Coordinates of C-alpha atoms in Angstrom, one line a residue:
Chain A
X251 CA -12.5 0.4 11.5
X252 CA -9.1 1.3 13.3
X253 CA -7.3 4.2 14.4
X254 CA -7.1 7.0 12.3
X255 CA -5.1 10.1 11.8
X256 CA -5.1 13.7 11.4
X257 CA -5.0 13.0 7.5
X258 CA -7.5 10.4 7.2
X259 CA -9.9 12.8 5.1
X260 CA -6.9 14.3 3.1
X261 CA -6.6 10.2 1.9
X262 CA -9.6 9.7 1.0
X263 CA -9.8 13.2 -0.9
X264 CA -6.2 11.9 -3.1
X265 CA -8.1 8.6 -4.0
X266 CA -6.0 6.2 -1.3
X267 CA -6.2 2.6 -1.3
X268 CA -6.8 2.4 2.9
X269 CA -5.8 -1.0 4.5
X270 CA -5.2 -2.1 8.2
X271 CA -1.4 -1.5 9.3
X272 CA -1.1 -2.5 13.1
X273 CA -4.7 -1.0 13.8
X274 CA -4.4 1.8 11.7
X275 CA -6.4 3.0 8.6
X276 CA -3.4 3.7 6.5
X277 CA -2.8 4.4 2.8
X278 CA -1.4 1.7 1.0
X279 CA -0.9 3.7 -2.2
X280 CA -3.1 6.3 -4.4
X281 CA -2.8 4.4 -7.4
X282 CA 0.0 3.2 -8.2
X283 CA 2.9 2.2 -5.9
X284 CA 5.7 1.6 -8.5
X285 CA 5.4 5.2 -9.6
X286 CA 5.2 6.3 -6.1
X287 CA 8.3 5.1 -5.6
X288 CA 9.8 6.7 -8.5
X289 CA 8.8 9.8 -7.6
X290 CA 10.3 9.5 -4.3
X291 CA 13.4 8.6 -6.0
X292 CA 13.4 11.3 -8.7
X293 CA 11.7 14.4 -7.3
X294 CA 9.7 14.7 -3.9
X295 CA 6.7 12.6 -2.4
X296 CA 5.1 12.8 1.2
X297 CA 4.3 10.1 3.3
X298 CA 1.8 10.2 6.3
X299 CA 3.4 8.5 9.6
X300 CA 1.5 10.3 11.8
X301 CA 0.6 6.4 13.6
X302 CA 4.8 6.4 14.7
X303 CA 4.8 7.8 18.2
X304 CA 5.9 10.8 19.8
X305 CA 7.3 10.1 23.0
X306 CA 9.2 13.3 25.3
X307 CA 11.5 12.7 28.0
X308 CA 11.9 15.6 30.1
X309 CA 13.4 16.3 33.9
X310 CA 16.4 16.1 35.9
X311 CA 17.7 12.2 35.3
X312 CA 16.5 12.6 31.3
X313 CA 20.1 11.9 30.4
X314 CA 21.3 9.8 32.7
X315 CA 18.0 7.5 32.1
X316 CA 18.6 7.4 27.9
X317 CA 22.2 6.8 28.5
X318 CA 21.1 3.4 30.7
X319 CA 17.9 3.0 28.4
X320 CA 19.5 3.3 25.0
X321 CA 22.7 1.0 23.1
X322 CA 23.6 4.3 21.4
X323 CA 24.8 6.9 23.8
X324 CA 22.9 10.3 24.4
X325 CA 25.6 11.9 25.9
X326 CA 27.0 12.6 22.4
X327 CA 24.2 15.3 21.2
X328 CA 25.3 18.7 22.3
X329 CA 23.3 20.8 19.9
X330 CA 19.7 21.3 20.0
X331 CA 17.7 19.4 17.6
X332 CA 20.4 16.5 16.8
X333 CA 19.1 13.3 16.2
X334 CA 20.9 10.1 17.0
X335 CA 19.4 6.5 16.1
X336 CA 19.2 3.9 18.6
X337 CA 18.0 0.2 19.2
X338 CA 16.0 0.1 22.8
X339 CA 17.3 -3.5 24.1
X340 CA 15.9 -5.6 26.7
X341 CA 18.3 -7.5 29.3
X342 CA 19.6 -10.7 26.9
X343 CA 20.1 -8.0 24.2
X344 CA 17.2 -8.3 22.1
X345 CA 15.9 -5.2 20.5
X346 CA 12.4 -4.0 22.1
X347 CA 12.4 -1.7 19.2
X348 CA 14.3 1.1 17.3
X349 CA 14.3 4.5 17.3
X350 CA 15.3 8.4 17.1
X351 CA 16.0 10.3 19.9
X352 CA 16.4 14.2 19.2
X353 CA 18.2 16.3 21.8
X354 CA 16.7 19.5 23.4
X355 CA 18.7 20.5 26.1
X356 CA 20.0 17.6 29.0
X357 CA 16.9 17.4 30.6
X358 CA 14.6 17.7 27.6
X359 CA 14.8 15.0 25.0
X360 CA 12.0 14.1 22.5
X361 CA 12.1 9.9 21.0
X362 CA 9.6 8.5 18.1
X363 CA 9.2 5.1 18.3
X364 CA 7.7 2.5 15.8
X365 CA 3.9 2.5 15.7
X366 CA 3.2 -1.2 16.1
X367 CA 5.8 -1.2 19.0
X368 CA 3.9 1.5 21.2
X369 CA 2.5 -0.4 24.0
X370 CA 5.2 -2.3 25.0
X371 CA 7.6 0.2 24.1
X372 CA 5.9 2.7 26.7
X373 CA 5.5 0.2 29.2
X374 CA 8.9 -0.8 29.0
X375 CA 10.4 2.6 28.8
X376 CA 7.7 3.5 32.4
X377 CA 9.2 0.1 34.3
X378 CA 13.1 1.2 33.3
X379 CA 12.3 5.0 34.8
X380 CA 11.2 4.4 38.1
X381 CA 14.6 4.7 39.8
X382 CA 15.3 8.1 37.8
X383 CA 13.8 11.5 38.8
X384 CA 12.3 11.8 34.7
X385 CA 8.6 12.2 32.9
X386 CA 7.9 10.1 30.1
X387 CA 4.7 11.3 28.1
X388 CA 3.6 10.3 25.0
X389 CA 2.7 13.3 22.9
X390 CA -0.2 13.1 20.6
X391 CA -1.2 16.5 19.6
X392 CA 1.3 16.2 16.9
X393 CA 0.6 14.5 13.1
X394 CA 3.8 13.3 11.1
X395 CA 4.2 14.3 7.6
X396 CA 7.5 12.9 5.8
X397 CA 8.7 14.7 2.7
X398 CA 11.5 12.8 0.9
X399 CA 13.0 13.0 -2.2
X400 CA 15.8 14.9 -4.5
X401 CA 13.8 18.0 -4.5
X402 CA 11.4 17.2 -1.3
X403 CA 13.6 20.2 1.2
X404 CA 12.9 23.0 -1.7
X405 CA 9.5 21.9 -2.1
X406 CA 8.2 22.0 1.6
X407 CA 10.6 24.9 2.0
X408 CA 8.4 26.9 -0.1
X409 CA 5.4 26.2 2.0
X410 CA 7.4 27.3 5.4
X411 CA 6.7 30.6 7.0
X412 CA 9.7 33.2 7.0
X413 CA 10.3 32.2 10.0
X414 CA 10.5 28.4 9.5
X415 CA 12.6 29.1 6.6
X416 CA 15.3 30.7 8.1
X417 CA 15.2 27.7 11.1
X418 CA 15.7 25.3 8.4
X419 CA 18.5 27.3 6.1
X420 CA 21.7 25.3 6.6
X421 CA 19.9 22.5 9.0
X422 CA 22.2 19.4 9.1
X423 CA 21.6 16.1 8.6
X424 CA 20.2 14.2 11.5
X425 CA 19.4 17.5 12.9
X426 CA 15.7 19.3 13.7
X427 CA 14.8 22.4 13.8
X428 CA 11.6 23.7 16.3
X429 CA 10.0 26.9 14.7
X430 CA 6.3 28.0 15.0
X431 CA 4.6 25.0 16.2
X432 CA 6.8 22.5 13.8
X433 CA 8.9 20.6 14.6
X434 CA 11.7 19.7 11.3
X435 CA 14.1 17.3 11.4
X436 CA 16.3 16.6 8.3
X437 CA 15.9 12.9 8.5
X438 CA 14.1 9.6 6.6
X439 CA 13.1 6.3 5.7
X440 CA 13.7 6.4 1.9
X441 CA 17.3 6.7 1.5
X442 CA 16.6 10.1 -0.3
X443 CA 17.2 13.7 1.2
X444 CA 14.4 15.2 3.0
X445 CA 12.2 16.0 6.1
X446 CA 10.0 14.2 8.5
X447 CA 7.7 17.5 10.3
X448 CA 5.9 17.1 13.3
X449 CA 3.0 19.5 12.8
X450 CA 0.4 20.2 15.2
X451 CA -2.6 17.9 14.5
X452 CA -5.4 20.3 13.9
X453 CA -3.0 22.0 10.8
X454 CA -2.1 18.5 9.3
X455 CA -4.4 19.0 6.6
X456 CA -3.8 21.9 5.1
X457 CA -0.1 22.0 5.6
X458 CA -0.4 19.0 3.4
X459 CA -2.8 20.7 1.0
X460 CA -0.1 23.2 0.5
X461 CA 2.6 20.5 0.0
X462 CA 0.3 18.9 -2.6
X463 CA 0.4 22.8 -4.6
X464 CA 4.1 22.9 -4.1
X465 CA 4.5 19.8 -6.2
X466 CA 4.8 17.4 -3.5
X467 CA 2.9 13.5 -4.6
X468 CA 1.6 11.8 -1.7
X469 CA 2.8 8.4 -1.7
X470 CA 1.5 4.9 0.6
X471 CA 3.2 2.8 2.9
X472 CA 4.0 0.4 0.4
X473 CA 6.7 2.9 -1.5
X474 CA 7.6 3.5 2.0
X475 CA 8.3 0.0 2.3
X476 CA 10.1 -0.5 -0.8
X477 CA 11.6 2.4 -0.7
X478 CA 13.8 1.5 2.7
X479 CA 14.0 -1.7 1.5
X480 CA 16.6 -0.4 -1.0
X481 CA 18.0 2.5 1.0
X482 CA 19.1 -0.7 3.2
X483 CA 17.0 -0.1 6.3
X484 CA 16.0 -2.2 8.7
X485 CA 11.8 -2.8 9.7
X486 CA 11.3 -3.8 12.9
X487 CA 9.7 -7.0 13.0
X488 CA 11.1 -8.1 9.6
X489 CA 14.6 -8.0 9.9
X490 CA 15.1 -7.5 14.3
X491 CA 12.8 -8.2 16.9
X492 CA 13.3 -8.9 20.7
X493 CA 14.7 -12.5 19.6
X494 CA 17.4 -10.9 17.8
X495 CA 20.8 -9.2 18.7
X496 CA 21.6 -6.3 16.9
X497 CA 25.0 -7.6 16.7
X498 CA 23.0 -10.3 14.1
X499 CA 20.7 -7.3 12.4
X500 CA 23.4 -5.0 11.2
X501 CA 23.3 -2.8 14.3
X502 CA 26.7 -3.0 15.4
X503 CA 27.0 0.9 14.6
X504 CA 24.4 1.7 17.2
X505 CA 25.8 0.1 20.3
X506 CA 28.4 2.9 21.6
X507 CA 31.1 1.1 23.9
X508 CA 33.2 4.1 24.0
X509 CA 32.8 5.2 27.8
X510 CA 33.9 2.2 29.8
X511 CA 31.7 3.2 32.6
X512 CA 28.2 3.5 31.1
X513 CA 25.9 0.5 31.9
X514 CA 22.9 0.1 29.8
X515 CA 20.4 -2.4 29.0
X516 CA 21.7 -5.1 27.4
X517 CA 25.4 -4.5 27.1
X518 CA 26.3 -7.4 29.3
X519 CA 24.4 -9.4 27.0
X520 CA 26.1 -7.9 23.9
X521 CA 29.7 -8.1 25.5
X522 CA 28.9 -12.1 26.1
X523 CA 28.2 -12.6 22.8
X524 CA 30.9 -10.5 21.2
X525 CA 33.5 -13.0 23.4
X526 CA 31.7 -16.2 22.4
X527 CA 31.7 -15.1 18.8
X528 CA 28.8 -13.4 16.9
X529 CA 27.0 -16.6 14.7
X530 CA 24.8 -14.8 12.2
X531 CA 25.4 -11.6 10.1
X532 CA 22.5 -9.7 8.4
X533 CA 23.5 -8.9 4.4
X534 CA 22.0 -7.8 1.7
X535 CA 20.8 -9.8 -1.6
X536 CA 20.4 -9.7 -5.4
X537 CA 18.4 -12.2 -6.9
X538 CA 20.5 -13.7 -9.7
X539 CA 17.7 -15.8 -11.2
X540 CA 14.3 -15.3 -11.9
X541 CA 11.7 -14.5 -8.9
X542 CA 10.9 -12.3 -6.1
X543 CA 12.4 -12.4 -2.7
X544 CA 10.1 -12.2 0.1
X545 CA 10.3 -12.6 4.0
X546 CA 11.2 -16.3 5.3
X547 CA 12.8 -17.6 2.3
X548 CA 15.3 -20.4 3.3
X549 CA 18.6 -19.2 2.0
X550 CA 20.9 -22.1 1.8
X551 CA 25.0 -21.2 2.0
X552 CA 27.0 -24.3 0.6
X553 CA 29.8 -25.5 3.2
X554 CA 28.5 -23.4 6.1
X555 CA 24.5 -23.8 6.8
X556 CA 21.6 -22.1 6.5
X557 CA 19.5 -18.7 6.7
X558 CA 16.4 -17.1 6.2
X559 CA 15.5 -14.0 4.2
X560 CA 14.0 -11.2 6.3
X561 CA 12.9 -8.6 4.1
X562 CA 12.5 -8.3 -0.3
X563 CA 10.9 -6.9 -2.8
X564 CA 11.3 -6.4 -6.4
X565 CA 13.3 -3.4 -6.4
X566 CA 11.7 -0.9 -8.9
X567 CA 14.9 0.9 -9.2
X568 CA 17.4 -1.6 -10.1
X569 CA 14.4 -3.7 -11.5
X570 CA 15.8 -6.7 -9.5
X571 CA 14.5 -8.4 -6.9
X572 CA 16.5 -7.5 -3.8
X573 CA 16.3 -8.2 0.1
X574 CA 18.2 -9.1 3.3
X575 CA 18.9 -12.6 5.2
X576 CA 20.3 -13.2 8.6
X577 CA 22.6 -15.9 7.2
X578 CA 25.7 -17.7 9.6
X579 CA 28.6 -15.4 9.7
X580 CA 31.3 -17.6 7.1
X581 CA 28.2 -17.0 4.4
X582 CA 30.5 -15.9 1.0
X583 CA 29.7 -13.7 -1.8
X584 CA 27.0 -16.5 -3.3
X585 CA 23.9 -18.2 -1.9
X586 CA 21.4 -20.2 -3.0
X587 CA 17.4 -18.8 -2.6
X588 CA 14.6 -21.4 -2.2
X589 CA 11.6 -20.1 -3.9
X590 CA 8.7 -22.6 -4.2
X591 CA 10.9 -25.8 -4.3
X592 CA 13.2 -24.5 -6.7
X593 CA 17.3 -23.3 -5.4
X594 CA 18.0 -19.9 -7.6
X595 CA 21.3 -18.3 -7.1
X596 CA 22.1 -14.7 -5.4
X597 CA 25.0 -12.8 -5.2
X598 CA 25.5 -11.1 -1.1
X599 CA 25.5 -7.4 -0.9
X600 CA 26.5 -5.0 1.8
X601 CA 23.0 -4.4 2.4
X602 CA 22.1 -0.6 0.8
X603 CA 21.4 -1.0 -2.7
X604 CA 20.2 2.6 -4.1
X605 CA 21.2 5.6 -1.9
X606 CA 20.1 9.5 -3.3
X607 CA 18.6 7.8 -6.5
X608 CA 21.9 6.0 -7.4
X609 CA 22.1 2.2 -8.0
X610 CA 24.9 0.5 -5.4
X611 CA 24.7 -3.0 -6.2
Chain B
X786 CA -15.9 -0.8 -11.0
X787 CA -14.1 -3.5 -12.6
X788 CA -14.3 -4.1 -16.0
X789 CA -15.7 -7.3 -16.3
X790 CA -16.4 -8.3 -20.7
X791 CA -19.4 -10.0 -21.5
X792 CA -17.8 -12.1 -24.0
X793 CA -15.3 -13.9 -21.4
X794 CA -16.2 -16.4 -19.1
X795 CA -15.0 -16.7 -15.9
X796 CA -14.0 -18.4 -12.5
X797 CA -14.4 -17.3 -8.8
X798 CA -10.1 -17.7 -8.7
X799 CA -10.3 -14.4 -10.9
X800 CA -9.2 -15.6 -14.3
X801 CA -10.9 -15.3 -17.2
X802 CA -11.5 -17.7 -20.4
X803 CA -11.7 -16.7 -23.9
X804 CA -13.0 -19.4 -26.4
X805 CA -11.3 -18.8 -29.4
X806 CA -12.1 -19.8 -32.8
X807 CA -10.0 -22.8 -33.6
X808 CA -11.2 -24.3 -30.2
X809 CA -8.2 -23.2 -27.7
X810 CA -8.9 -20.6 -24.9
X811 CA -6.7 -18.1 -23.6
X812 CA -6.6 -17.2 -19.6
X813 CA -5.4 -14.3 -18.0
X814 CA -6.9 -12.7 -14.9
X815 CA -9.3 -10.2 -14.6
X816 CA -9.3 -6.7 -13.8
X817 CA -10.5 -7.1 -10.6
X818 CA -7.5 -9.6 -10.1
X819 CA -5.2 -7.2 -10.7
X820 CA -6.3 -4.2 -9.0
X821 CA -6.6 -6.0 -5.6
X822 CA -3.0 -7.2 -6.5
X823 CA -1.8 -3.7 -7.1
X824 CA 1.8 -3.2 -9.3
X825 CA 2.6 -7.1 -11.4
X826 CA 6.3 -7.1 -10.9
X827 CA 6.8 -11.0 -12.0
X828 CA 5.1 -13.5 -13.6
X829 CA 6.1 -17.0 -13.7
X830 CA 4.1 -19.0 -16.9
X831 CA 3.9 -22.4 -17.1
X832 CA 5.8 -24.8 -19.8
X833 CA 4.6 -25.3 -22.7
X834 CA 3.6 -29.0 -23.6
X835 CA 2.6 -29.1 -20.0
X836 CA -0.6 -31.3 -19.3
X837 CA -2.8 -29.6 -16.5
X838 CA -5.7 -30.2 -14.2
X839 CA -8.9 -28.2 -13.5
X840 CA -7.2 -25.9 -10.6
X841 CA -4.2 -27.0 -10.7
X842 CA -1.6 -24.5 -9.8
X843 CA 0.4 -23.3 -12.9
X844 CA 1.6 -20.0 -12.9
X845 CA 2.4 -17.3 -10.4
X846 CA 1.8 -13.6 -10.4
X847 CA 3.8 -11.6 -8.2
X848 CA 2.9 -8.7 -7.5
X849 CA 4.6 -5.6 -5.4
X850 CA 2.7 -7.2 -2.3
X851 CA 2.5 -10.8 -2.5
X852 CA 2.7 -13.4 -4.9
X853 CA -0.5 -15.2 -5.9
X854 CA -1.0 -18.7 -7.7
X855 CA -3.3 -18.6 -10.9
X856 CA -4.7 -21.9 -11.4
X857 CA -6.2 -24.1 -14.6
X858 CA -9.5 -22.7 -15.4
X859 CA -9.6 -26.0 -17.6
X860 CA -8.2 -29.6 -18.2
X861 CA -5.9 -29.5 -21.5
X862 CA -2.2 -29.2 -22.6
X863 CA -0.8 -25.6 -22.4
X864 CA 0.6 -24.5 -26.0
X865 CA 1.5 -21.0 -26.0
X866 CA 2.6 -18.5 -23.1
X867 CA 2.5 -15.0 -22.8
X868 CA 6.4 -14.3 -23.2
X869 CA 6.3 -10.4 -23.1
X870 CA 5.1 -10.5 -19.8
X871 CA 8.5 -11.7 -18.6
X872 CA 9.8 -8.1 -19.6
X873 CA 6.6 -6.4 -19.0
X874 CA 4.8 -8.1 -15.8
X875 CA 3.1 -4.3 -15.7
X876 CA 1.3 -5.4 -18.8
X877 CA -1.0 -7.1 -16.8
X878 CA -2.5 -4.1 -15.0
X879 CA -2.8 -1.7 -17.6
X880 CA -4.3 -4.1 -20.1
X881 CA -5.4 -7.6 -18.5
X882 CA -7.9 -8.7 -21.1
X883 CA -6.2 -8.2 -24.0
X884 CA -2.4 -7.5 -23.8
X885 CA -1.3 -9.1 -20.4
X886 CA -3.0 -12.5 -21.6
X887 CA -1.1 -15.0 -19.9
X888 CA -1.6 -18.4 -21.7
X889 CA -3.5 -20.7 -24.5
X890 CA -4.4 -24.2 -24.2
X891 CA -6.0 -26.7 -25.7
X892 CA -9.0 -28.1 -23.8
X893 CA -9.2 -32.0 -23.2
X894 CA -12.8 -31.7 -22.2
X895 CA -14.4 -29.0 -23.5
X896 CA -17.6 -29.6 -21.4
X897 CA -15.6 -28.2 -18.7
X898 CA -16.7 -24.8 -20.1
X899 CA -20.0 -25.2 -18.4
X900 CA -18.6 -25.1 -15.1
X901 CA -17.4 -21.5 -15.7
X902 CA -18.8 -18.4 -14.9
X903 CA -20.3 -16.2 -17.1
X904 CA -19.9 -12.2 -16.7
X905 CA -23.1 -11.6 -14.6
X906 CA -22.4 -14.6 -12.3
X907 CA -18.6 -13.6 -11.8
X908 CA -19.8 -9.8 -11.5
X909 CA -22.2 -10.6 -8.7
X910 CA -19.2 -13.2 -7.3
X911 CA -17.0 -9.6 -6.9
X912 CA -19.4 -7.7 -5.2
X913 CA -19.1 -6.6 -1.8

């Protein structure tokens, strides 16, 4: 038996199918995953990540440390509760993992990091702190409840006290609001509009009872999964890891150069690359012929080389197979898939296929 | 509990075998199959004409978690396929005895049906 969460007994009371995920005793679905997804896409389902962790950065040096910790830079959240994505790198650029990192004030800043990812990720973060006055504490008297979907705000706004309701009326994207013991922040993993609330562990279960009466489905890790998959998201471990730069895993957005003078981890790496010239590119792909894309495909690029998938699925909204390869950088608008001996053709996407339940590819 | 039909036959691979009248059998897999699969997105079927082994691999369900190899319950020449599956892989979840059939063949040794499991053997195979 693994780890479990504050929701483990609400699961098991919505019929989940519980499998291992990096320890955990997670729900893979509650039936049926396709229709999961749908509803995710259509109207508003809820995902338990309560296993992602909670980590807060607090004291004097908490800024100075992010801004040498982090490839995105920290010093651009000036309001309270803004969010800013970021890959965590080690020294030859690879990314240790990536993450959001909310804002509270400059010496108060609260990341959540990927669940399988937590050890090293903690133990890295303690070894890079030691020359900065700063406290790094996980924070585990939190469970994490995701609502996403078209209608998933309206829905969990109707289960908000008055007060939570008017800390969430106008809230921005990428933003969080801290009201009565939640913590709401107006982000995802879906591609779909939508929260993911911190709430205090011992009121995870009936705080998702009332989601469930407001209409809300719970939906598995494996929508989750697909789900991203679409919105064009990376998953660490599938499509970056500590081998890869995320100048190669679509990244390039999240390394701030901007101020000339900030040094963090990694960036001499990065800059050596960026002068030698980048090799690989991640993209997206449709599957032209019949077949599902999966992770480690070889993806063969006539005239230039050779590539591997990272991520795919069959995508239940476009009802294509889709997914993502690191291929060499000349790759064109056409590869060729190998799936079980046979080459099938398929076309190279900017990698986001459905975004707020619209088909992009 | 799966559904597992007295009437079929069976092997520990998860398909089933129907004996049909005129002496061809139809496979498809079983309910159990297809609800440790979860959601059939794709399924590749064999050719028709083909000429196939005991366990040889011949088709491949996909499924939305991983794609699985269904192998020859029998020896025989494959002579019909389940073409609505191609549009409908979902078929064979919501009705894998009967609608999401996958293919027919003709036996070349039909003493080979001994070898296969009957419903009380394949029932206890599935139990934990």
């Amino acid at each position: 038996m693994g780890k479990q969460t504050p929701l483990f007994d609400s699961h098991n009371q919505c019929g989940a199918k519980i499998v291992d995920f990096g320890g955990w005793d997670m729900p893979l679905h509650y039936g049926s995953q396709i229709e999961e997804h749908h509803v995710v896409r259509q109207d508003a389902g809820m995902f338990d990540v309560s296993h992602m962790t909670v980590v807060d950065v607090t004291g004097q040096d908490a800024k100075a440390f992010l801004r040498k910790l982090l490839a995105n830079d920290v010093d651009k959240l000036k309001a309270s509760g803004k969010a800013l994505y970021s890959g965590m790198l080690n020294e030859k650029g690879g990314v240790i993992d990536d993450l959001i990192v909310y804002y509270i004030d400059d010496t108060n800043y609260r990341v959540v990091v990927n669940a399988s990812t937590r050890d090293k990720d903690l133990a890295w973060m303690a070894e890079q702190a030691k020359d900065f006055s700063v406290s790094i504490e996980e924070n585990s008297n939190y469970a994490m409840i995701a609502v996403q979907g078209p209608n998933a705000r309206e829905k969990a706004n109707s289960t908000f006290s008055d007060a939570q309701k008017a800390a969430v009326d106008g809230l921005g994207i990428f933003v969080a609001a801290d009201s009565e013991g939640y913590f709401i922040a107006r982000t995802g993993y879906t591609g779909e509009d939508g929260y993911e609330i911190l709430v205090p562990a011992e009121q995870a279960g009936d705080f998702w009872s009332r989601l469930i009466d407001a209409g809300v489905r719970p939906c598995g890790l494996g929508a989750r999964d697909t789900l991203r998959l679409e919105a064009g998201m990376n998953l660490y471990g599938n499509d970056m890891d500590e081998d890869v730069s995320p100048l190669e895993a679509n990244m390039g957005w999240t390394i701030d150069w901007n101020d000339e003078a900030r040094d963090f981890i990694g960036k001499s790496a990065l800059a050596a690359e960026k002068e030698a010239g980048v090799k690989n590119k991640l993209v997206g792909l449709v599957l032209e012929g019949k077949g599902v894309i999966r992770a480690h495909m070889k993806v063969v690029v006539e005239g230039v080389g050779e590539g591997e998938t990272t991520s795919g699925t069959m995508s239940p909204t476009l009802k294509k197979s889709i997914g993502m390869a690191r291929v060499p950088k000349a790759a064109g608008e056409q590869v060729m898939l190998e799936i079980r001996g046979k080459l099938i053709p398929a076309k190279v996407v900017k990698p986001c296929f459905v975004r707020k339940g619209e088909a992009l590819v | 509990m799966s559904n597992v039909p007295s009437d079929l036959k069976y092997v520990t691979s998860h398909e089933w075998i129907r004996l049909e009248d005129d002496g061809t059998v139809t496979v498809g897999i079983t309910d159990h199959a297809q609800e440790l699969l979860g959601d059939v997105v794709y399924v590749e079927l064999p050719e028709i004409d083909s000429e196939v082994a005991v366990d040889d691999e011949m088709a491949v369900v996909e499924s939305v978690k991983a794609a699985s190899d269904i192998y020859a319950p029998l020896s025989g020449t494959i002579i019909e396929v389940n073409e609505a599956l191609e549009d409908a892989p979902e078929t064979v979840n919501s009705s894998p005895y009967d609608d999401g059939w996958m293919f027919k063949m003709k036996p070349s040794e039909l003493s080979e049906m001994d070898n296969l499991l009957d419903s009380e053997a394949y029932s206890t195979e599935i139990e934990e």
